[in-house]
CSV table of C-alpha atoms in Angstrom, one decimal:
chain,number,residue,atom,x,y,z
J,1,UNK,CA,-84.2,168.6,106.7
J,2,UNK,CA,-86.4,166.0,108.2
J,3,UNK,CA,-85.2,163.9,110.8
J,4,UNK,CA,-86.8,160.5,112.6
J,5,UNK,CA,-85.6,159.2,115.8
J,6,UNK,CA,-86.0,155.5,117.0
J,7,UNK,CA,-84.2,154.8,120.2
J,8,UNK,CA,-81.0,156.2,120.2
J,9,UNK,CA,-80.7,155.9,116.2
J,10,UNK,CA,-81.2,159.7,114.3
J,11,UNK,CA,-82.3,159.4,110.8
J,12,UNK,CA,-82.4,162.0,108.2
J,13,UNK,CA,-84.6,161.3,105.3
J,14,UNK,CA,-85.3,163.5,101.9
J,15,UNK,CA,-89.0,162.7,100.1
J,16,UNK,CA,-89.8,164.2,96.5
J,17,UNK,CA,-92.7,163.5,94.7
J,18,UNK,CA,-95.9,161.7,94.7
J,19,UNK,CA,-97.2,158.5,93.3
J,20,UNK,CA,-96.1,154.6,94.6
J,21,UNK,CA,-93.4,154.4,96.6
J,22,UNK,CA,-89.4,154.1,95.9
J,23,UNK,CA,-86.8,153.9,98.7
J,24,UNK,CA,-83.7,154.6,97.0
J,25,UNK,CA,-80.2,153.6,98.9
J,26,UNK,CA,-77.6,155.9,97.7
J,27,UNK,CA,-74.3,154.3,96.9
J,28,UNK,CA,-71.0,155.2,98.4
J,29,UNK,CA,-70.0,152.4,100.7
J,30,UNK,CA,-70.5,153.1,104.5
J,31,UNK,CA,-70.1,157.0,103.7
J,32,UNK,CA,-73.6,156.7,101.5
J,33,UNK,CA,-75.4,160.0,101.9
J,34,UNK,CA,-78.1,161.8,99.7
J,35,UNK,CA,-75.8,163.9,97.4
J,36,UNK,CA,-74.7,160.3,95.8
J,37,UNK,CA,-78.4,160.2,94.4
J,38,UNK,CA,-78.4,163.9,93.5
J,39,UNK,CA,-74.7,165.3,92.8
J,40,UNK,CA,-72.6,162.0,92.7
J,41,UNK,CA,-73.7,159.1,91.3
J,42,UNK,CA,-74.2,158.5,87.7
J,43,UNK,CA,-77.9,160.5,87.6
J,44,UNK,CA,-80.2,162.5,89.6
J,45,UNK,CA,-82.1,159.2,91.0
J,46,UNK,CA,-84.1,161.7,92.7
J,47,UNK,CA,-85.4,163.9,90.2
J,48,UNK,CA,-85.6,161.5,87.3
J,49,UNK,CA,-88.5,159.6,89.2
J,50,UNK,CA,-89.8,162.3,91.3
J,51,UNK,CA,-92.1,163.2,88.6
J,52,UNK,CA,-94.0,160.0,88.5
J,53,UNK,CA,-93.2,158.2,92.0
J,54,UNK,CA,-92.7,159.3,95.9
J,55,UNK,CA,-89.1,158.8,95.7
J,56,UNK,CA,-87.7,158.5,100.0
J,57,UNK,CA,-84.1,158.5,100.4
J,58,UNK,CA,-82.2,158.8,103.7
J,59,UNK,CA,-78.3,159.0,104.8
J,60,UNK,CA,-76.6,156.0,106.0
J,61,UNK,CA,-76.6,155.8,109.7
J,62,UNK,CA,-73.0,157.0,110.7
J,63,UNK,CA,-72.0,158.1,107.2
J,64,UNK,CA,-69.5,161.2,107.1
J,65,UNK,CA,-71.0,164.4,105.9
J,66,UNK,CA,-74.8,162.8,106.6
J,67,UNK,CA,-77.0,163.5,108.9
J,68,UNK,CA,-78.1,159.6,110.6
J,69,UNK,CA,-76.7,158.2,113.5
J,70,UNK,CA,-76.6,155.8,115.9
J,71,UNK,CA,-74.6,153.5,117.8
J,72,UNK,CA,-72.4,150.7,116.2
J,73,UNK,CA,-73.9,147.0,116.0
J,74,UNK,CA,-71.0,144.7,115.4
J,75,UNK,CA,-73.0,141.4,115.8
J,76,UNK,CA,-75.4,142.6,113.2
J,77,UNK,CA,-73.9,145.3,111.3
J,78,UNK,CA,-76.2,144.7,108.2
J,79,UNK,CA,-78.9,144.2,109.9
J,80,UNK,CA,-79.0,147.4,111.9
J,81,UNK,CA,-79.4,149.3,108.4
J,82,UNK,CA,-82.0,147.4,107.1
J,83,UNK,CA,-83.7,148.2,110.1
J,84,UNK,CA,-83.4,151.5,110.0
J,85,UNK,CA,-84.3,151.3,105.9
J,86,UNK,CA,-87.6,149.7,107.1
J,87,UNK,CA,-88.2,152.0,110.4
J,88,UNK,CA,-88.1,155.1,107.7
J,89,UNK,CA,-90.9,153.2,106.1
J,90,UNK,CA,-93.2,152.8,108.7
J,91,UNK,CA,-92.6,156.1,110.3
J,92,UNK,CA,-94.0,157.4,106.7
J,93,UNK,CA,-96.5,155.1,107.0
J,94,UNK,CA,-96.2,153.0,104.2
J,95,UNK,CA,-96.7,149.3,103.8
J,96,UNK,CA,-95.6,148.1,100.2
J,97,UNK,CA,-92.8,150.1,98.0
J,98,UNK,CA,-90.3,149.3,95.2
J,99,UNK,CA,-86.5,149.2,95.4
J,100,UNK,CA,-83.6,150.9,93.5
J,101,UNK,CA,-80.4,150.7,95.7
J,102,UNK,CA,-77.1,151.7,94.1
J,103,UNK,CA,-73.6,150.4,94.8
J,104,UNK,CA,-74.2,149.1,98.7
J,105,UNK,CA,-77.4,149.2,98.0
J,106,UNK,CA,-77.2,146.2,96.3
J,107,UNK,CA,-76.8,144.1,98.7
J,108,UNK,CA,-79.5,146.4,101.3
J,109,UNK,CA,-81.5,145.4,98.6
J,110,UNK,CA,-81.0,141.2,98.7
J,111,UNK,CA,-81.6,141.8,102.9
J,112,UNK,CA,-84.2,144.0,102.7
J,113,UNK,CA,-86.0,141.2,100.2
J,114,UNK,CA,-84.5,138.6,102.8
J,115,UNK,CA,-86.3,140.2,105.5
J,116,UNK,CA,-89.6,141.4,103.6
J,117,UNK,CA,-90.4,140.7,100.4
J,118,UNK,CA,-93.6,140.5,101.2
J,119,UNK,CA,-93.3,144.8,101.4
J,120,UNK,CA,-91.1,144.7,98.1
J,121,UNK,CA,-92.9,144.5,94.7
J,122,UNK,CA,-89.6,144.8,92.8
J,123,UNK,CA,-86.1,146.1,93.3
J,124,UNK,CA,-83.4,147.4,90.8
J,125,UNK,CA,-79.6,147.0,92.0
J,126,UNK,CA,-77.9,149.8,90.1
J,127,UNK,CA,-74.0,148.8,90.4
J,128,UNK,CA,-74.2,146.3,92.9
J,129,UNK,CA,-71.4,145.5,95.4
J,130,UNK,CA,-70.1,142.4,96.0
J,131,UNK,CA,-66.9,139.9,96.8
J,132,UNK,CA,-64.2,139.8,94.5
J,133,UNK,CA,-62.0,136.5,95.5
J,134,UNK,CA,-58.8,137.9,93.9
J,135,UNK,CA,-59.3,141.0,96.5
J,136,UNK,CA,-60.9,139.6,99.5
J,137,UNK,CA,-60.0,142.1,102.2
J,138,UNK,CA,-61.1,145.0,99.9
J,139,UNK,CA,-64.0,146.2,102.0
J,140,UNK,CA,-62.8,145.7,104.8
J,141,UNK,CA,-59.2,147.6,104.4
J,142,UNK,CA,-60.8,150.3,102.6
J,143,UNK,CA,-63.3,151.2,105.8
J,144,UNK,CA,-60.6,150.9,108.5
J,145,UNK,CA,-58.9,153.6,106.5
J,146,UNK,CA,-61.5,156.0,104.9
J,147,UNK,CA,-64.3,155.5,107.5
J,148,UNK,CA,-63.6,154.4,110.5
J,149,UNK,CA,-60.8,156.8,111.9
J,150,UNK,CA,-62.9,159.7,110.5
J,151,UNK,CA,-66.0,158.0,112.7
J,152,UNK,CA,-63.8,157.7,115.9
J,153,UNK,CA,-62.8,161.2,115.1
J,154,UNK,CA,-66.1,163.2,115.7
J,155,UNK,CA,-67.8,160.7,117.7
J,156,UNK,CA,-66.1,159.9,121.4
J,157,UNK,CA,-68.0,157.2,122.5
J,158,UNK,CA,-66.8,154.5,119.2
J,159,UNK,CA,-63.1,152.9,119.2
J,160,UNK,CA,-61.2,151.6,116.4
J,161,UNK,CA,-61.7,148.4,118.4
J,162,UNK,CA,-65.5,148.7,117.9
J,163,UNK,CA,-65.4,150.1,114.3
J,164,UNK,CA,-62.8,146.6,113.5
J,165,UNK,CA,-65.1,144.2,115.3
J,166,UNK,CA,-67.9,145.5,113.3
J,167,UNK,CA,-65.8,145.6,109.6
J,168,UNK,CA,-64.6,142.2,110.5
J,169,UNK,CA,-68.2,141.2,111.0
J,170,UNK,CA,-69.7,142.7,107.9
J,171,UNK,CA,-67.0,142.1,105.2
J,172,UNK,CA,-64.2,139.7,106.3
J,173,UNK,CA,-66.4,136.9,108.3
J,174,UNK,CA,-67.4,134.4,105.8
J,175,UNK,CA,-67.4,137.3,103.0
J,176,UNK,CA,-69.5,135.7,99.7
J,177,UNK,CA,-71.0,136.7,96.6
J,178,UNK,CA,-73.0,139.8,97.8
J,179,UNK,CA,-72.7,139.6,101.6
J,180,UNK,CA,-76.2,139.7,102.9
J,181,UNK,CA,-78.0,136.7,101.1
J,182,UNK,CA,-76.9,133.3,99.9
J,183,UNK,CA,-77.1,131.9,96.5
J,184,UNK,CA,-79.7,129.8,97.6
J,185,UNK,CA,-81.6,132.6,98.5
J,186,UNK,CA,-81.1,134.5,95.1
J,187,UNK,CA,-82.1,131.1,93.4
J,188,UNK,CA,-85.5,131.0,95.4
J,189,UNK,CA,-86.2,134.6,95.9
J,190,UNK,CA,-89.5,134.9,93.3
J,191,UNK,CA,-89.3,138.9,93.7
J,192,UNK,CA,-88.6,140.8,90.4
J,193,UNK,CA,-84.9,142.1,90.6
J,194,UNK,CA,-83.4,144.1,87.4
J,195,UNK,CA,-79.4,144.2,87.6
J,196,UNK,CA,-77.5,146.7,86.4
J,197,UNK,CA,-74.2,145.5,86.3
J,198,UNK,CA,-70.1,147.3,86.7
J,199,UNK,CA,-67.2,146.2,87.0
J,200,UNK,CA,-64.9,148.1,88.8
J,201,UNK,CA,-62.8,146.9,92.4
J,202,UNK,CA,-66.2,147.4,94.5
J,203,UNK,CA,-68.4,146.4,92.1
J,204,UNK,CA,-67.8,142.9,90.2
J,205,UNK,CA,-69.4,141.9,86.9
J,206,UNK,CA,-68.9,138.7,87.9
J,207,UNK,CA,-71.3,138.5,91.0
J,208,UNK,CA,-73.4,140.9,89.6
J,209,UNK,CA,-74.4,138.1,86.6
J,210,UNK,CA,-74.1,135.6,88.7
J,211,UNK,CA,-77.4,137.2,90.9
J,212,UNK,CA,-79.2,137.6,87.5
J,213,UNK,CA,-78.8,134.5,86.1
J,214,UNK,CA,-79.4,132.8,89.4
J,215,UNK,CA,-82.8,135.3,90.0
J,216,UNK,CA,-85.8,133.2,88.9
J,217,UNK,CA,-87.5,136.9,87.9
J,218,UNK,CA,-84.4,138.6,86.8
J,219,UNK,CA,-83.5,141.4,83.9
J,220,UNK,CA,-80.4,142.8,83.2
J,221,UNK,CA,-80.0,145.9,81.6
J,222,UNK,CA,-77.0,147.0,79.1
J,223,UNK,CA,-73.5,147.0,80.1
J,224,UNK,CA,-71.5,148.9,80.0
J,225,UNK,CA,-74.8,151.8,81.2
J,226,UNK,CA,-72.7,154.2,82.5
J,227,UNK,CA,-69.7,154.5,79.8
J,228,UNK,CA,-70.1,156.7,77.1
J,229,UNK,CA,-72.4,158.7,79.2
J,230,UNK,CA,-74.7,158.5,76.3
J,231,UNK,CA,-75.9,155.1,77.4
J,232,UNK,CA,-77.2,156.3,80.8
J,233,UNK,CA,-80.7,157.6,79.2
J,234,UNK,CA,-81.4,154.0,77.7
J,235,UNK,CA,-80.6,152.9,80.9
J,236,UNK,CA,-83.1,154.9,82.6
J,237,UNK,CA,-85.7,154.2,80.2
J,238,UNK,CA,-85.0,150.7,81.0
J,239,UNK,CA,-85.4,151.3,85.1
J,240,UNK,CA,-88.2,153.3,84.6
J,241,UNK,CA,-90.2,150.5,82.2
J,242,UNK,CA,-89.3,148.3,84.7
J,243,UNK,CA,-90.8,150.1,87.8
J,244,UNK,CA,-93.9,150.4,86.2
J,245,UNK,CA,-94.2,147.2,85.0
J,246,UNK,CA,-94.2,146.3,88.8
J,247,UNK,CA,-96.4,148.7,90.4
J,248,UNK,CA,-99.3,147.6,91.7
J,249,UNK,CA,-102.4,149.0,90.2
């Protein structure tokens, strides 16, 4: 298993294939690990692109059953991934790759095009997290019970004092739309984003059209993509049109 280390942070990273290159964010909330792309999500994100793009994937930095860690950053808990996202990158050695995050992914993918879309020639949000007004505390109840005592648990040197500040920080301090970006940015972000929208508790319809139709280069694939699983093959058809459509050449 390959592993990259950056300060005190522990990344482990899985690579298959060859051609232009796709980070892929695996969904699963704050537990998002590699098996979501291969065992657990809708498809084998992995191997359906392997075969025509270097598809890089990595565990989420503190995520149970992964492999990444690092310390807690509660002023910036976003921010720390997407660093970490684009540290994997440079460590590989590449400059310019696409995008296809699933679940919280989606809104990785709005910060990772907030902080460099001049790296990011498209990006596909498969799923996309975001607020839901009629359950605003969603997120953040959900991790102080499924993640954050299991965290604590294996790792002495975090609190349930650290692990609130940084929940309250990422999901319940000024929680909007998808979290990471504003609709102003979504409005004037000119980078190529194809939506595939849900609708379930952690994954809105709602905000998920509201990014596309606010996206000046937007596309929106079927709905529902997932349900019969007999859609999901159009849908990949679709993603993979899309990607490349939006590799440079």
């Amino acid at each position: 298993m390959p592993f990259f280390e950056r300060g005190d942070v522990r990344i482990h990273y899985e690579e298959a294939g060859s051609g232009f290159p796709i980070l892929m964010i695996p969904g699963g909330g704050l537990n998002s690990t590699i098996p979501f792309l291969t065992q657990k999500g809708p498809f084998n994100a992995l191997a359906e692109f392997s075969d025509e793009f270097r598809c890089i994937t990595l565990d989420l930095r503190n995520a149970e059953g992964g492999g990444s860690s690092g310390p807690l950053e509660p002023d910036r808990p976003w921010d720390c991934h997407t660093d970490d996202q684009l540290a994997l990158m440079d460590h590989l050695g590449i400059d310019r790759f696409l995008v296809l995050g699933f679940c919280i992914g989606g809104p990785f993918s709005w910060n990772l095009l907030k902080r460099a879309a001049h790296r990011i020639p498209a990006a596909i949000l498969a799923q996309p997290s975001g607020f839901r007004p009629e359950k605003p505390t969603l997120f953040y109840d959900n991790n102080m019970a499924g993640w954050g005592p299991a965290l604590v648990a294996r790792r002495p040197d975090i609190t349930m004092d650290q692990v609130e500040r940084y929940l309250r920080r990422m999901y319940a301090t000024d929680p909007d739309f998808v979290f990471t970006v504003t609709r102003d940015f979504v409005a004037s972000c000119q980078t190529p984003v194809m939506i595939l929208p849900d609708d379930v508790p952690a994954h809105p319809y709602a905000v998920a059209m509201e990014a596309a139709m606010l996206a000046p280069q937007s596309q929106i694939s079927l709905y529902p993509w997932k349900d019969p699983p007999s859609r999901i093959p159009v849908a990949i058809r679709h993603m993979r049109s899309f990607l490349r459509a939006h590799t440079p050449r």
